PDB file of C-alpha atoms and ligand atoms in Angstrom:
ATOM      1  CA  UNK A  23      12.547  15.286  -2.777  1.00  0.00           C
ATOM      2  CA  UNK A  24       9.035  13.993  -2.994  1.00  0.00           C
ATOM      3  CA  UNK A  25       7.255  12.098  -0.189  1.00  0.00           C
ATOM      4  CA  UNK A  26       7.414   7.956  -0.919  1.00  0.00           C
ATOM      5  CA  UNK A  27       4.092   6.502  -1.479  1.00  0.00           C
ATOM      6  CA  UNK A  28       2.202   5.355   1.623  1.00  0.00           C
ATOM      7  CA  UNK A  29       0.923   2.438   0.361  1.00  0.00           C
ATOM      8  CA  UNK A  30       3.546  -0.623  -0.068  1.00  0.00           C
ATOM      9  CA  UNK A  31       2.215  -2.176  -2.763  1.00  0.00           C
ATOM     10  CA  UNK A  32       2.305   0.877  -4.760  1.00  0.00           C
ATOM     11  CA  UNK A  33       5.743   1.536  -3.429  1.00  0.00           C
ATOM     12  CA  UNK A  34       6.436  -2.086  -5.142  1.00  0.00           C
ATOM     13  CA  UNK A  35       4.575  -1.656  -8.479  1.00  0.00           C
ATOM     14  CA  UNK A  36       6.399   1.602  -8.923  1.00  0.00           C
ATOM     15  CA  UNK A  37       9.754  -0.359  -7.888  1.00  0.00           C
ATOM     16  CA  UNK A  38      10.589   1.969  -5.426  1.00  0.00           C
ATOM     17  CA  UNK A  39      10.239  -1.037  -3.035  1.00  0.00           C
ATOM     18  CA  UNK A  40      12.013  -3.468  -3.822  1.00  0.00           C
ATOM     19  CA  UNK A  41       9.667  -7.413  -4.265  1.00  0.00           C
ATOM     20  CA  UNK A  42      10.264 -10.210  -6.218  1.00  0.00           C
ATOM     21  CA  UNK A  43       8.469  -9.409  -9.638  1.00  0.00           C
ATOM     22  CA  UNK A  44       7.892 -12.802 -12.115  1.00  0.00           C
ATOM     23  CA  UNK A  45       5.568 -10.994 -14.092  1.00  0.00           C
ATOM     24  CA  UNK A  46       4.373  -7.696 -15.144  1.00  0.00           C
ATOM     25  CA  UNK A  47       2.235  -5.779 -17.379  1.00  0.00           C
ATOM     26  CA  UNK A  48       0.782  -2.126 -17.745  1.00  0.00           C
ATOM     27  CA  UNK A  49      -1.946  -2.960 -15.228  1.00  0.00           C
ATOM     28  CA  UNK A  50      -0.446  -5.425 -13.198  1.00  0.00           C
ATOM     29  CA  UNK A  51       2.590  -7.083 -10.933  1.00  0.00           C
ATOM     30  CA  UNK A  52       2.910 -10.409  -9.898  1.00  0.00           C
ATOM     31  CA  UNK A  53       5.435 -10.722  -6.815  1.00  0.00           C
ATOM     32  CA  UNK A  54       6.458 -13.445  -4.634  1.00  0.00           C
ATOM     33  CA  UNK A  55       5.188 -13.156  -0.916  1.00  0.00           C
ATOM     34  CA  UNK A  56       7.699 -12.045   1.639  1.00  0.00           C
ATOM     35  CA  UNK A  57       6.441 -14.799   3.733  1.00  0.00           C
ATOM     36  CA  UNK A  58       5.336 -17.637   1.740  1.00  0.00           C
ATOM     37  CA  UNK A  59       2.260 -19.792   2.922  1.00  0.00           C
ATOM     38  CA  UNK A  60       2.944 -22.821   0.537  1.00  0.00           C
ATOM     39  CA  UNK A  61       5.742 -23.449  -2.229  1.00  0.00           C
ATOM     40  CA  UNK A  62       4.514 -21.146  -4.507  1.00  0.00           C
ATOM     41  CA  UNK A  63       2.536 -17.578  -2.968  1.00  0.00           C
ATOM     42  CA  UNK A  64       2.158 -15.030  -5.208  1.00  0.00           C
ATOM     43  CA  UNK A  65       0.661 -11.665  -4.658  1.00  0.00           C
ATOM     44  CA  UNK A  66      -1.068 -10.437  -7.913  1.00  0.00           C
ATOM     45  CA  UNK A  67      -1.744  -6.628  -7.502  1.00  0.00           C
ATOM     46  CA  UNK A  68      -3.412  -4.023  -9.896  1.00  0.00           C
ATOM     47  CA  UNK A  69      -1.121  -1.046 -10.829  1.00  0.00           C
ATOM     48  CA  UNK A  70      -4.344   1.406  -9.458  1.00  0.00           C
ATOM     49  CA  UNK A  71      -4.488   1.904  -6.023  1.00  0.00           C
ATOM     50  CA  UNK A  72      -7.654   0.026  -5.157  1.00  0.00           C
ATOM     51  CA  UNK A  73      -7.701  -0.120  -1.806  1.00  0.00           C
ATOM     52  CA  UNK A  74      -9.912  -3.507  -1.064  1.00  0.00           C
ATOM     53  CA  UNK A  75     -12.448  -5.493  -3.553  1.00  0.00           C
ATOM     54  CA  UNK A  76     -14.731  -3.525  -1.415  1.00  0.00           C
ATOM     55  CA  UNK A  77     -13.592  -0.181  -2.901  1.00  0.00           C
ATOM     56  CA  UNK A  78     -13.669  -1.299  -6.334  1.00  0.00           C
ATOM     57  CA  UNK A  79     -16.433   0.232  -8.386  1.00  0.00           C
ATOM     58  CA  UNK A  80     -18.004  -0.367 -11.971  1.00  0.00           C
ATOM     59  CA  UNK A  81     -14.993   1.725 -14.010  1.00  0.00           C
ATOM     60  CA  UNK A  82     -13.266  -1.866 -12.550  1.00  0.00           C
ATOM     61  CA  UNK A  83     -14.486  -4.049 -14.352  1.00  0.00           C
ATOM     62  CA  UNK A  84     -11.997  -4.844 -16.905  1.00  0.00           C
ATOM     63  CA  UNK A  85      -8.984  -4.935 -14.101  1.00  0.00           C
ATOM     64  CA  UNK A  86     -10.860  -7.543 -11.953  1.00  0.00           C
ATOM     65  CA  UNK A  87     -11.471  -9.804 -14.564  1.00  0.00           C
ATOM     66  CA  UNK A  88      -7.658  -9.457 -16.091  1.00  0.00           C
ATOM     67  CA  UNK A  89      -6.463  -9.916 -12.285  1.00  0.00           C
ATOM     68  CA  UNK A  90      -8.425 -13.151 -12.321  1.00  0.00           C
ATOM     69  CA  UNK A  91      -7.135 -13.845 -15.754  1.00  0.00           C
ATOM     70  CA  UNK A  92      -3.410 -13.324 -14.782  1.00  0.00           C
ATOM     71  CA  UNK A  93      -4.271 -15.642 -12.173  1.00  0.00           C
ATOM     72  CA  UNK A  94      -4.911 -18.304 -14.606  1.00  0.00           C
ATOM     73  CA  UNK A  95      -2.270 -17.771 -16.289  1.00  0.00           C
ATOM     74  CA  UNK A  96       0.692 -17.840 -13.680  1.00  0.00           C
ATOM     75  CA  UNK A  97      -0.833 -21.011 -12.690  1.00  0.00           C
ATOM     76  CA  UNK A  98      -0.529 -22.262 -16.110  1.00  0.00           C
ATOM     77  CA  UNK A  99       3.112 -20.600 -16.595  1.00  0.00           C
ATOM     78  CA  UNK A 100       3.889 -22.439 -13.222  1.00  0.00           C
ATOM     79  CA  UNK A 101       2.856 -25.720 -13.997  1.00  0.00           C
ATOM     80  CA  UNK A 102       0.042 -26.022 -11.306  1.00  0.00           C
ATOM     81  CA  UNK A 103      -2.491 -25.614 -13.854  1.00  0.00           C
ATOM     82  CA  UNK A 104      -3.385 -29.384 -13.458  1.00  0.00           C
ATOM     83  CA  UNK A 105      -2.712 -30.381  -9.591  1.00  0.00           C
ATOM     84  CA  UNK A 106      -5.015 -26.835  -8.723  1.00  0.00           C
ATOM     85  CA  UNK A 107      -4.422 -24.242  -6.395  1.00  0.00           C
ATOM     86  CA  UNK A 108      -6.008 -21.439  -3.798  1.00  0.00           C
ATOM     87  CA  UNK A 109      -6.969 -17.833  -4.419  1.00  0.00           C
ATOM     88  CA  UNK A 110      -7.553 -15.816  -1.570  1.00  0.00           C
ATOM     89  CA  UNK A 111      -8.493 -12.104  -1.294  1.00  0.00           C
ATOM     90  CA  UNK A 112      -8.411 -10.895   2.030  1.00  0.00           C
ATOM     91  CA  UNK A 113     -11.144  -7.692   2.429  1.00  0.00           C
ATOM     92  CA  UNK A 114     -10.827  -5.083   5.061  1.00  0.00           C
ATOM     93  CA  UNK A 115     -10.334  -6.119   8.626  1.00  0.00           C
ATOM     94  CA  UNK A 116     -13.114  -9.340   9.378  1.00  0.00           C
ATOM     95  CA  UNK A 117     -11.206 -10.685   5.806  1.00  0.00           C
ATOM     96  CA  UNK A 118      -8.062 -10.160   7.305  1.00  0.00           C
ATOM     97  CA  UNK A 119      -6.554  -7.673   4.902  1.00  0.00           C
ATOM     98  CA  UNK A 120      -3.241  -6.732   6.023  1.00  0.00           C
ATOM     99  CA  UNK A 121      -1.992  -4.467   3.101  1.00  0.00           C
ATOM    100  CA  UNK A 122      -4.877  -1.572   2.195  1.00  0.00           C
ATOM    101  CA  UNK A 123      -4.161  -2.368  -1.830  1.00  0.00           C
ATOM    102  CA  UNK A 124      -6.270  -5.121  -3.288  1.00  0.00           C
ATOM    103  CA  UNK A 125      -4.226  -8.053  -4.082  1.00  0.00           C
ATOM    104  CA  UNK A 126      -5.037 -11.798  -4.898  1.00  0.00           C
ATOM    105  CA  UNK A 127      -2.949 -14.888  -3.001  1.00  0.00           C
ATOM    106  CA  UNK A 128      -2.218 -17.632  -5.540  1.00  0.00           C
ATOM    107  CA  UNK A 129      -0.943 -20.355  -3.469  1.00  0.00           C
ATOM    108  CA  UNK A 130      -0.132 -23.977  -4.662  1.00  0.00           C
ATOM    109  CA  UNK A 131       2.649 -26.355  -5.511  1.00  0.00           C
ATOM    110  CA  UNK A 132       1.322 -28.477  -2.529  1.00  0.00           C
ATOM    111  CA  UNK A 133      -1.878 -30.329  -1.340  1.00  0.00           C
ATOM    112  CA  UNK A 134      -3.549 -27.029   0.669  1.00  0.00           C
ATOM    113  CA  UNK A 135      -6.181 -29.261   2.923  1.00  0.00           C
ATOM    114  CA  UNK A 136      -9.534 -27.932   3.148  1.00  0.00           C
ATOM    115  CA  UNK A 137     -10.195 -24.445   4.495  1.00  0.00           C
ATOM    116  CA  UNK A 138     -10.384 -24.092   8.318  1.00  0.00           C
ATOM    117  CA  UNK A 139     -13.349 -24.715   9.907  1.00  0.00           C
ATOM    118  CA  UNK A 140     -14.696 -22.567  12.736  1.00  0.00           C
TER     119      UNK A 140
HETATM  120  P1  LIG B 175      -3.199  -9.644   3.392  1.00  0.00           P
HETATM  121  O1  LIG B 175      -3.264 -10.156   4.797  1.00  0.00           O
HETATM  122  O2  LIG B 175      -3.287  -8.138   3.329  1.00  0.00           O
HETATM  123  O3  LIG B 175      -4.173 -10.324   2.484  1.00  0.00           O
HETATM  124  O4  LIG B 175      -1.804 -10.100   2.848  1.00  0.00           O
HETATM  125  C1  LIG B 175      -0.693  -9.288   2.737  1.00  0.00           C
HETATM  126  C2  LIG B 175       0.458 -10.172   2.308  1.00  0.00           C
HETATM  127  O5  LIG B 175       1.518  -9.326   1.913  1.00  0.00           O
HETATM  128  C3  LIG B 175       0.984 -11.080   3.421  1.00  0.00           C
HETATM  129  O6  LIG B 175       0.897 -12.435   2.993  1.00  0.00           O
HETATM  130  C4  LIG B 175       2.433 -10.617   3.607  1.00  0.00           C
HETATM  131  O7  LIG B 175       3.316 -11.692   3.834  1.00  0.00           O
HETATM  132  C5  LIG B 175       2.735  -9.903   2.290  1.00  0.00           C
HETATM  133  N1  LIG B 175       3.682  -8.811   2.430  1.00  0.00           N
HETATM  134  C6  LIG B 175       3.671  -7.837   3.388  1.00  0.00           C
HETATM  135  N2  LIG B 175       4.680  -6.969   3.188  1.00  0.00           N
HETATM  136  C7  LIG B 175       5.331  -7.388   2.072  1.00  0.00           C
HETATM  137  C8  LIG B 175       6.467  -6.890   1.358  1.00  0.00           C
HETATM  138  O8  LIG B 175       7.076  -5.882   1.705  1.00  0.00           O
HETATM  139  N3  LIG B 175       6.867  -7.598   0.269  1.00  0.00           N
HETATM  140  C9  LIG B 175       6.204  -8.722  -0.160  1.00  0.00           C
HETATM  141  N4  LIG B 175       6.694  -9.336  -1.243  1.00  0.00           N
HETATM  142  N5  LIG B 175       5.128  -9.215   0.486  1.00  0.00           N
HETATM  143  C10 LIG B 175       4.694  -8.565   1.586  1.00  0.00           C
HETATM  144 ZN1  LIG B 176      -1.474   1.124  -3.332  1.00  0.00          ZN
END
């Protein structure tokens, strides 16, 4: 028996973790947050381990932009296109990151308020 995958998110991509998928690709998985910061919080996650924007490098070029793209799109898909919403990308541990595999919050469906001040 092989060893599972450290890394959650590529435990989810390769759906030996179970997540709530709306949407996926061959570079990419959209999944609903396990716990949701708004009415709609989706986590939209390359299929590469990349473990923060921090790590990426110039051979990502093409998956940052689609990430932002797919972005766009869910939003659209969703019907929040209009009304707006938040990205977020939490980087290594001042950012917050939780979860060592670079993923982008879409939240929305609800005003969001401005961002906290210090
Ligand atoms: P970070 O703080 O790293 O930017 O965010 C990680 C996010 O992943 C958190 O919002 C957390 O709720 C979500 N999360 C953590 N574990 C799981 C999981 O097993 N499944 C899903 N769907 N989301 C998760
Ligand atoms: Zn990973």
């Amino acid at each position: 028996m092989s060893t599972p995958n450290p890394c959650l998110f590529c435990r989810i991509s390769e759906k030996s973790l179970p997540a709530d998928v709306v949407w996926e690709d061959d570079d990419i998985v959209v999944f609903k947050d396990i716990h949701p910061k708004a009415p709609i919080h989706l986590l939209i996650i390359p299929k590469k381990h990349i473990k923060s924007l921090a790590d990426a490098d110039d051979n990502d070029e093409a998956i940052l932009g689609k990430l932002l793209l797919t972005v766009k799109n869910m939003a659209a898909k969703l019907g929040i296109e209009a009304s707006g919403y938040r990205t977020i990308i939490n980087t290594r541990s001042h950012g917050g990151q939780e979860i060592d595999h670079l993923h982008i919050h879409l939240l929305g469906g609800e005003p969001l308020g401005p961002m906290r001040s210090r």
